[in-house]
Amino acid sequence: MEEKSLRLGKLYGIGVGPGDPELITLKAIRILREVESIFAASSSSNEYSIALSIVDKHIGGRPVIGLPFPMTRDKEVLKRAWLENAQKVLGCLREGRDCAFITLGDPLTYSTFCHLMRTVKELEPTVEVVTVPGITSYHAAAAKLNYPIAEGDKGFYVVSGVNGGRHIKEALIKSDTVFVLKTYREFSNIKQVLEELQLLEDAVLVKKIGMEDEEIKRGVEDLSEDAKLPYLTLLVVKNSSA
Amino acid sequence: MEEKSLRLGKLYGIGVGPGDPELITLKAIRILREVESIFAASSSSNEYSIALSIVDKHIGGRPVIGLPFPMTRDKEVLKRAWLENAQKVLGCLREGRDCAFITLGDPLTYSTFCHLMRTVKELEPTVEVVTVPGITSYHAAAAKLNYPIAEGDKGFYVVSGVNGGRHIKEALIKSDTVFVLKTYREFSNIKQVLEELQLLEDAVLVKKIGMEDEEIKRGVEDLSEDAKLPYLTLLVVKNSSA
């Protein structure tokens, strides 16, 4: 009886950039052309369709397999969904196929690729993972504003807005540049902190950077605390007194 | 008498990525092919030659004009050098030529492009500046290590090693991921702080990421405090107790 020993496929995490289809790297494009299957998290229909349209511009016609996972904070439900998704990808890898998971921005910066990589590795520790970095939304926002991120002996912080203003306050005391990603849900609380620090006029709100409906707003003092902000919103805050 | 009114050229700041020639974006390549003059800071011969070799791989044969500036901390000398360099670039822009300044990594993250842009704008405020973001060394390092930069409600800090360990300590108390760029000169002091925080074994030293002579070292406990580190060295520090 013959035994077929297949090599395990490689898992690639591919950053496709912040939204502008030109802000993808040559490496990302080459690998997407080489792999046998392409996956993406399909739970956020907005992100999914943008990532898809970027990939389609460069390797048009290739199918992208959506990995659904429920939008819930229930850890057990999430864990089960990620296990199922990881098993789906692992199925392909075990057939010897190289697989790519695409992500807007960078695969290791607030991306579901971190979950996928971890779960696949738990199921099959020998899987080789190769990550291809992507341009992040905050680099694209700074570029759009021609706004220095860091110079000389300074540093900068990237914080999640999910916690509201608390971390932002601590960060702003020590640094002159803070990027607040995921601003949308806790904007009211974040605005209060910016007001307290007298930074309302210095903050820049960037919505959907690099996309067709990109919006940039300097100063958030006149923005209602319960303003409806899109998911892909970030704040750039400069504290010139730091 | 006829008067020739030339449009002022655009100034592009182009990130060519961390060193791997494939980690450049399509946008960077397109613009480098379109512009009439390409400049680069030639003071750090290491960075200059890497940036040049990347550009040469994609738009081979095009000359790149070096902008020298002295390696000194004397502010007056530096200011004069940057004024001269900015005037050189502005000379081209005033002839209606679009000019690009190339930089390793990202043009707004610890890059001399920030100086150049500022000085050109001071001399000629109407110059249009367009910045094209690039993949940074710390994103490339995280990708190489398959190391999540930020997940969920966490944040991360990027600090300059120029100040030694002081900022790193403050950053590590609040965050679980800190990237220390420019590690080389103050390594002794940084090592002391990592020792104090019991993080020597968790630190990862990354030299010349994405280049042919890249080196990655997990743990710095056995590295001499006066180790000679190359200019392009960074530290990734994880504080799992944060």
Coordinates of C-alpha atoms in Angstrom, one line a residue:
Chain A
M1 CA 0.0 0.0 0.0
E2 CA 1.4 3.3 -1.0
E3 CA 1.4 6.1 1.6
K4 CA 1.2 9.6 0.4
S5 CA 3.1 12.0 2.6
L6 CA 2.0 15.5 1.8
R7 CA 3.9 18.5 3.0
L8 CA 1.9 20.8 5.2
G9 CA 1.0 24.0 3.4
K10 CA 2.2 27.4 4.7
L11 CA -0.1 29.8 6.3
Y12 CA 0.5 33.4 5.2
G13 CA -0.9 36.5 7.0
I14 CA -1.1 39.2 4.4
G15 CA -1.6 42.9 5.1
V16 CA -3.3 44.5 2.1
G17 CA -2.8 48.1 3.4
P18 CA -5.3 50.6 4.8
G19 CA -7.7 50.8 1.9
D20 CA -6.0 52.5 -1.0
P21 CA -5.3 49.6 -3.5
E22 CA -1.9 51.2 -4.3
L23 CA -0.8 50.9 -0.7
I24 CA -0.2 47.2 -1.0
T25 CA 3.3 45.8 -1.1
L26 CA 4.9 43.8 -4.0
K27 CA 5.4 40.9 -1.6
A28 CA 1.7 40.8 -0.7
I29 CA 0.7 40.7 -4.4
R30 CA 3.3 38.0 -5.3
I31 CA 2.2 35.7 -2.5
L32 CA -1.5 36.2 -3.2
R33 CA -0.8 35.1 -6.8
E34 CA 1.2 32.0 -5.6
V35 CA -1.0 30.6 -2.9
E36 CA -3.8 28.1 -3.6
S37 CA -6.5 29.4 -1.2
I38 CA -7.3 32.9 0.1
F39 CA -9.3 33.5 3.2
A40 CA -10.7 36.6 4.9
A41 CA -12.8 37.2 8.0
S42 CA -16.2 38.0 6.7
S43 CA -17.9 39.2 9.9
S44 CA -17.3 42.9 9.3
S45 CA -18.9 43.3 5.9
N46 CA -17.3 46.7 5.5
E47 CA -13.7 45.5 6.1
Y48 CA -14.4 42.3 4.2
S49 CA -15.6 44.0 1.0
I50 CA -12.7 46.6 1.1
A51 CA -10.1 43.8 1.5
L52 CA -11.8 41.9 -1.3
S53 CA -11.9 44.8 -3.7
I54 CA -8.2 45.5 -3.1
V55 CA -7.3 41.8 -3.8
D56 CA -9.6 41.8 -6.8
K57 CA -7.8 44.8 -8.3
H58 CA -4.5 42.9 -8.2
I59 CA -5.4 39.2 -8.7
G60 CA -8.9 39.7 -10.2
G61 CA -11.2 36.7 -10.4
R62 CA -9.7 34.7 -7.6
P63 CA -12.3 33.5 -5.1
V64 CA -11.8 34.6 -1.4
I65 CA -13.3 32.2 1.2
G66 CA -15.1 34.1 3.9
L67 CA -14.6 33.0 7.5
P68 CA -17.6 34.0 9.5
F69 CA -17.5 34.6 13.2
P70 CA -20.2 36.0 15.4
M71 CA -20.1 39.7 16.5
T72 CA -20.4 38.9 20.2
R73 CA -18.4 39.3 23.4
D74 CA -19.4 35.8 24.5
K75 CA -15.9 34.2 24.8
E76 CA -17.2 30.6 24.4
V77 CA -19.2 31.4 21.3
L78 CA -16.2 33.2 19.8
K79 CA -13.8 30.5 20.7
R80 CA -16.0 27.9 19.0
A81 CA -16.3 30.0 15.9
W82 CA -12.5 30.5 15.7
L83 CA -11.9 26.8 16.2
E84 CA -14.2 26.0 13.3
N85 CA -12.5 28.7 11.1
A86 CA -9.1 27.5 12.0
Q87 CA -10.1 23.9 11.2
K88 CA -11.3 25.0 7.8
V89 CA -7.9 26.6 7.0
L90 CA -6.0 23.7 8.5
G91 CA -8.0 21.4 6.2
C92 CA -6.5 23.2 3.3
L93 CA -3.0 23.3 4.8
R94 CA -3.2 19.5 5.4
E95 CA -3.9 18.9 1.8
G96 CA -0.5 20.6 1.1
R97 CA -2.0 23.8 -0.1
D98 CA -0.5 27.2 0.8
C99 CA -3.1 29.5 2.2
A100 CA -3.3 33.2 2.7
F101 CA -5.4 35.1 5.2
I102 CA -5.9 38.7 4.0
T103 CA -6.4 41.6 6.4
L104 CA -6.9 45.4 6.0
G105 CA -3.8 47.2 7.3
D106 CA -1.3 45.0 9.0
P107 CA -2.0 41.4 10.0
L108 CA -0.5 41.8 13.5
T109 CA -2.1 45.1 14.4
Y110 CA -5.6 44.6 15.8
S111 CA -6.3 41.9 13.2
T112 CA -8.2 38.7 13.4
F113 CA -5.1 37.1 11.9
C114 CA -3.6 36.9 15.4
H115 CA -6.5 34.7 16.5
L116 CA -6.4 32.5 13.4
M117 CA -2.6 32.0 13.7
R118 CA -2.8 31.2 17.3
T119 CA -5.7 28.7 16.9
V120 CA -4.1 27.0 13.9
K121 CA -0.8 26.6 15.8
E122 CA -2.6 25.1 18.8
L123 CA -4.2 22.5 16.5
E124 CA -1.1 21.8 14.5
P125 CA 2.1 23.3 16.0
T126 CA 4.3 22.4 13.0
V127 CA 2.4 24.7 10.6
E128 CA 4.8 27.3 9.2
V129 CA 3.4 30.8 9.5
V130 CA 4.7 33.7 7.4
T131 CA 3.5 37.2 8.0
V132 CA 3.7 40.0 5.5
P133 CA 3.4 43.4 7.1
G134 CA 1.0 46.0 5.7
I135 CA 0.7 49.8 5.8
T136 CA -1.5 50.6 8.8
S137 CA -4.4 53.1 9.0
Y138 CA -2.5 55.3 11.3
H139 CA 0.6 55.5 9.1
A140 CA -1.7 56.4 6.2
A141 CA -3.5 59.0 8.3
A142 CA -0.2 60.7 9.3
A143 CA 0.9 60.6 5.6
K144 CA -2.3 62.2 4.5
L145 CA -1.8 65.0 7.1
N146 CA 1.9 65.2 6.5
Y147 CA 2.1 64.9 10.2
P148 CA 5.4 63.7 11.8
I149 CA 4.7 60.5 13.8
A150 CA 8.0 60.6 15.7
E151 CA 11.3 62.6 15.5
G152 CA 14.5 62.7 17.4
D153 CA 14.2 61.3 20.9
K154 CA 10.4 61.3 21.0
G155 CA 8.1 58.3 20.9
F156 CA 4.4 57.7 20.2
Y157 CA 1.6 55.6 21.4
V158 CA -1.1 53.6 19.6
V159 CA -4.0 52.9 21.8
S160 CA -7.4 51.3 21.4
G161 CA -10.4 53.5 21.9
V162 CA -12.4 50.6 23.2
N163 CA -11.3 51.5 26.8
G164 CA -12.5 55.1 26.4
G165 CA -10.3 57.9 27.4
R166 CA -8.4 56.4 30.3
H167 CA -5.4 55.0 28.5
I168 CA -5.3 58.1 26.2
K169 CA -4.9 60.4 29.2
E170 CA -2.0 58.4 30.5
A171 CA -0.4 58.2 27.1
L172 CA -0.8 61.9 26.4
I173 CA 1.0 62.9 29.6
K174 CA 4.2 61.3 28.4
S175 CA 4.1 61.5 24.6
D176 CA 3.3 64.2 22.1
T177 CA 1.6 61.9 19.6
V178 CA -1.1 59.4 20.3
F179 CA -3.2 57.5 17.7
V180 CA -6.5 56.3 19.0
L181 CA -7.7 53.4 16.8
K182 CA -11.3 52.1 17.2
T183 CA -12.6 55.5 18.2
Y184 CA -16.2 54.9 17.3
R185 CA -17.9 53.3 20.2
E186 CA -16.4 55.2 23.1
F187 CA -16.2 58.6 21.4
S188 CA -18.3 60.3 24.1
N189 CA -15.8 59.3 26.9
I190 CA -12.8 60.0 24.7
K191 CA -14.1 63.5 24.0
Q192 CA -14.5 64.2 27.7
V193 CA -10.9 63.3 28.3
L194 CA -9.7 65.5 25.4
E195 CA -11.8 68.4 26.8
E196 CA -10.2 67.9 30.2
L197 CA -6.7 68.0 28.7
Q198 CA -7.7 71.0 26.5
L199 CA -6.9 69.1 23.3
L200 CA -10.3 69.2 21.6
E201 CA -9.0 71.6 18.9
D202 CA -5.8 69.7 18.3
A203 CA -7.4 66.3 17.7
V204 CA -7.9 65.2 14.1
L205 CA -10.6 62.7 13.3
V206 CA -9.9 60.5 10.3
K207 CA -12.6 58.3 8.8
K208 CA -12.0 55.6 6.3
I209 CA -8.5 56.7 5.3
G210 CA -7.5 56.0 1.8
M211 CA -11.0 55.0 0.7
E212 CA -13.3 56.8 -1.6
D213 CA -15.4 58.2 1.2
E214 CA -12.5 59.2 3.3
E215 CA -13.2 62.2 5.7
I216 CA -10.8 64.3 7.7
K217 CA -11.9 66.7 10.4
R218 CA -9.5 68.9 12.3
G219 CA -10.7 69.5 15.8
V220 CA -13.6 67.6 17.4
E221 CA -14.9 70.4 19.7
D222 CA -18.1 70.8 17.7
L223 CA -18.7 67.1 17.2
S224 CA -21.6 65.7 19.3
E225 CA -20.6 63.2 22.0
D226 CA -23.0 60.7 20.6
A227 CA -21.9 61.3 17.0
K228 CA -22.3 58.2 14.9
L229 CA -18.8 57.3 13.7
P230 CA -18.0 54.6 11.2
Y231 CA -16.0 51.5 12.4
L232 CA -12.9 52.6 10.5
T233 CA -12.4 55.9 12.5
L234 CA -9.2 57.0 14.2
L235 CA -8.1 60.0 16.1
V236 CA -4.7 61.7 15.9
V237 CA -4.0 63.7 19.1
K238 CA -1.0 65.9 19.5
N239 CA 0.0 67.2 22.9
S240 CA 2.4 70.0 22.1
S241 CA 3.1 70.6 25.8
A242 CA 4.4 67.1 26.4
Chain B
M1 CA 8.0 90.4 -23.3
E2 CA 6.7 86.9 -22.6
E3 CA 6.5 85.7 -19.0
K4 CA 6.8 82.0 -18.3
S5 CA 4.8 81.0 -15.3
L6 CA 5.9 77.6 -14.2
R7 CA 3.9 75.5 -11.9
L8 CA 5.8 74.6 -8.7
G9 CA 6.7 70.9 -8.6
K10 CA 5.3 68.6 -6.0
L11 CA 7.5 67.3 -3.2
Y12 CA 6.9 63.6 -2.5
G13 CA 8.1 61.8 0.7
I14 CA 8.4 58.2 -0.3
G15 CA 8.8 55.3 2.2
V16 CA 10.7 52.4 0.5
G17 CA 10.1 50.0 3.4
P18 CA 12.4 48.4 6.0
G19 CA 15.0 46.9 3.7
D20 CA 13.5 44.0 1.9
P21 CA 13.0 45.3 -1.7
E22 CA 9.6 43.5 -1.9
L23 CA 8.2 45.5 1.0
I24 CA 7.7 48.6 -1.1
T25 CA 4.2 49.7 -2.1
L26 CA 2.9 50.0 -5.6
K27 CA 2.3 53.7 -5.0
A28 CA 6.0 54.3 -4.1
I29 CA 7.1 52.6 -7.3
R30 CA 4.7 54.4 -9.5
I31 CA 5.6 57.8 -8.1
L32 CA 9.4 57.1 -8.3
R33 CA 8.9 56.3 -11.9
E34 CA 6.9 59.5 -12.5
V35 CA 9.0 62.1 -10.7
E36 CA 11.8 64.0 -12.4
S37 CA 14.3 64.0 -9.5
I38 CA 15.0 61.6 -6.7
F39 CA 16.8 62.7 -3.5
A40 CA 18.0 60.9 -0.4
A41 CA 19.9 61.9 2.8
S42 CA 23.4 60.6 2.2
S43 CA 24.9 61.2 5.7
S44 CA 24.3 57.7 6.9
S45 CA 26.1 55.7 4.3
N46 CA 24.4 52.5 5.5
E47 CA 20.8 53.7 5.1
Y48 CA 21.7 55.6 1.9
S49 CA 23.1 52.6 0.2
I50 CA 20.2 50.3 1.2
A51 CA 17.6 52.9 0.1
L52 CA 19.5 53.3 -3.2
S53 CA 19.6 49.5 -3.8
I54 CA 15.9 49.2 -3.2
V55 CA 15.1 52.0 -5.6
D56 CA 17.6 50.6 -8.1
K57 CA 15.8 47.2 -8.1
H58 CA 12.6 48.9 -9.2
I59 CA 13.6 51.8 -11.3
G60 CA 17.1 50.8 -12.1
G61 CA 19.5 53.3 -13.6
R62 CA 17.8 56.4 -12.3
P63 CA 20.3 58.7 -10.5
V64 CA 19.6 59.5 -6.8
I65 CA 20.9 62.9 -5.6
G66 CA 22.5 62.6 -2.2
L67 CA 21.8 65.4 0.3
P68 CA 24.7 65.4 2.8
F69 CA 24.3 66.8 6.3
P70 CA 26.9 66.6 9.0
M71 CA 26.6 64.0 11.8
T72 CA 26.7 66.5 14.6
R73 CA 24.5 67.6 17.5
D74 CA 25.5 71.3 16.8
K75 CA 22.1 72.8 16.1
E76 CA 23.4 75.7 14.1
V77 CA 25.5 73.5 11.8
L78 CA 22.6 71.1 11.3
K79 CA 20.2 74.0 10.6
R80 CA 22.5 75.5 8.0
A81 CA 23.0 72.1 6.3
W82 CA 19.3 71.5 6.1
L83 CA 18.7 74.9 4.7
E84 CA 21.2 74.2 1.9
N85 CA 19.6 70.8 1.2
A86 CA 16.1 72.3 1.2
Q87 CA 17.2 75.0 -1.2
K88 CA 18.6 72.4 -3.5
V89 CA 15.3 70.5 -3.6
L90 CA 13.4 73.8 -3.8
G91 CA 15.5 74.8 -6.8
C92 CA 14.1 71.7 -8.7
L93 CA 10.6 72.3 -7.5
R94 CA 10.8 75.9 -8.8
E95 CA 11.7 74.6 -12.2
G96 CA 8.4 72.9 -12.2
R97 CA 9.9 69.5 -11.6
D98 CA 8.2 66.9 -9.2
C99 CA 10.8 65.7 -6.7
A100 CA 10.8 62.6 -4.4
F101 CA 12.8 62.2 -1.3
I102 CA 13.3 58.5 -0.4
T103 CA 13.6 57.1 3.1
L104 CA 14.0 53.7 4.6
G105 CA 10.8 52.6 6.4
D106 CA 8.2 55.4 6.7
P107 CA 8.9 59.0 5.8
L108 CA 7.2 60.4 9.0
T109 CA 8.6 57.9 11.5
Y110 CA 12.1 59.0 12.6
S111 CA 13.0 60.2 9.1
T112 CA 15.0 63.1 7.9
F113 CA 12.0 63.8 5.5
C114 CA 10.3 65.6 8.4
H115 CA 13.2 68.1 8.5
L116 CA 13.2 68.5 4.8
M117 CA 9.5 69.0 4.4
R118 CA 9.4 71.5 7.2
T119 CA 12.4 73.5 5.9
V120 CA 11.0 73.5 2.3
K121 CA 7.6 74.7 3.6
E122 CA 9.3 77.5 5.5
L123 CA 11.0 78.7 2.4
E124 CA 8.0 78.2 0.1
P125 CA 4.7 77.7 1.9
T126 CA 2.8 77.0 -1.3
V127 CA 4.7 73.8 -2.1
E128 CA 2.4 70.8 -2.2
V129 CA 3.8 67.9 -0.2
V130 CA 2.5 64.3 -0.7
T131 CA 3.7 61.6 1.7
V132 CA 3.6 57.9 0.8
P133 CA 3.7 55.7 3.9
G134 CA 6.2 52.8 4.1
I135 CA 6.4 49.6 6.1
T136 CA 8.4 50.4 9.2
S137 CA 11.2 48.3 10.7
Y138 CA 9.1 47.5 13.8
H139 CA 6.2 46.1 11.7
A140 CA 8.7 44.1 9.7
A141 CA 10.3 42.8 12.9
A142 CA 6.9 41.8 14.4
A143 CA 6.0 40.1 11.1
K144 CA 9.3 38.1 11.1
L145 CA 8.6 37.0 14.7
N146 CA 4.8 36.4 14.1
Y147 CA 4.4 38.5 17.1
P148 CA 1.1 40.3 17.7
I149 CA 1.6 44.0 18.0
A150 CA -1.8 44.8 19.5
E151 CA -5.0 42.9 20.1
G152 CA -8.4 43.7 21.5
D153 CA -8.3 46.6 24.0
K154 CA -4.5 46.8 24.2
G155 CA -2.1 49.4 22.9
F156 CA 1.6 49.6 22.2
Y157 CA 4.4 52.1 22.4
V158 CA 7.2 53.0 20.0
V159 CA 10.0 54.8 21.8
S160 CA 13.4 56.0 20.9
G161 CA 16.4 54.4 22.6
V162 CA 18.3 57.6 22.4
N163 CA 17.0 58.5 25.9
G164 CA 18.1 55.2 27.4
G165 CA 15.8 53.2 29.6
R166 CA 13.8 56.0 31.2
H167 CA 10.9 56.2 28.7
I168 CA 11.0 52.4 28.2
K169 CA 10.3 51.8 31.9
E170 CA 7.3 54.2 31.9
A171 CA 6.0 52.6 28.7
L172 CA 6.3 49.1 30.0
I173 CA 4.4 49.8 33.1
K174 CA 1.3 50.6 31.0
S175 CA 1.6 48.5 27.9
D176 CA 2.5 44.9 27.1
T177 CA 4.4 45.7 23.9
V178 CA 7.1 48.3 23.5
F179 CA 9.3 48.7 20.4
V180 CA 12.6 50.5 21.2
L181 CA 14.0 51.9 18.0
K182 CA 17.6 53.3 17.9
T183 CA 18.7 50.9 20.5
Y184 CA 22.4 51.0 19.6
R185 CA 23.9 53.9 21.5
E186 CA 22.3 53.6 24.9
F187 CA 22.1 49.8 25.1
S188 CA 24.0 49.6 28.4
N189 CA 21.4 51.9 30.1
I190 CA 18.5 50.1 28.4
K191 CA 19.8 46.7 29.5
Q192 CA 19.9 47.9 33.1
V193 CA 16.3 48.9 33.0
L194 CA 15.2 45.6 31.4
E195 CA 17.2 43.8 34.2
E196 CA 15.4 45.9 36.9
L197 CA 12.0 44.9 35.3
Q198 CA 13.1 41.3 34.9
L199 CA 12.5 41.4 31.2
L200 CA 16.0 40.5 29.9
E201 CA 14.8 37.1 28.7
D202 CA 11.7 38.4 27.1
A203 CA 13.4 41.1 25.0
V204 CA 14.1 40.3 21.3
L205 CA 16.9 42.2 19.6
V206 CA 16.4 42.6 15.9
K207 CA 19.3 43.8 13.7
K208 CA 18.9 45.0 10.1
I209 CA 15.4 43.5 9.6
G210 CA 14.7 42.3 6.1
M211 CA 18.3 42.8 4.9
E212 CA 20.7 40.1 3.9
D213 CA 22.6 40.2 7.1
E214 CA 19.5 40.4 9.4
E215 CA 20.0 38.9 12.9
I216 CA 17.4 38.0 15.5
K217 CA 18.3 37.3 19.1
R218 CA 15.8 36.2 21.7
G219 CA 16.8 37.4 25.1
V220 CA 19.6 39.9 25.8
E221 CA 20.7 38.6 29.2
D222 CA 24.1 37.3 27.8
L223 CA 24.7 40.4 25.7
S224 CA 27.5 42.6 27.0
E225 CA 26.4 46.1 28.0
D226 CA 28.9 47.6 25.8
A227 CA 28.0 45.4 22.8
K228 CA 28.6 47.1 19.5
L229 CA 25.2 47.2 17.9
P230 CA 24.6 48.3 14.3
Y231 CA 22.6 51.5 13.7
L232 CA 19.6 49.6 12.4
T233 CA 18.9 47.7 15.6
L234 CA 15.6 47.6 17.5
L235 CA 14.3 45.8 20.6
V236 CA 10.9 44.2 21.0
V237 CA 9.9 44.0 24.6
K238 CA 6.9 42.2 25.9
N239 CA 5.7 42.7 29.5
S240 CA 3.3 39.9 30.0
S241 CA 2.3 41.2 33.5
A242 CA 1.0 44.5 32.2

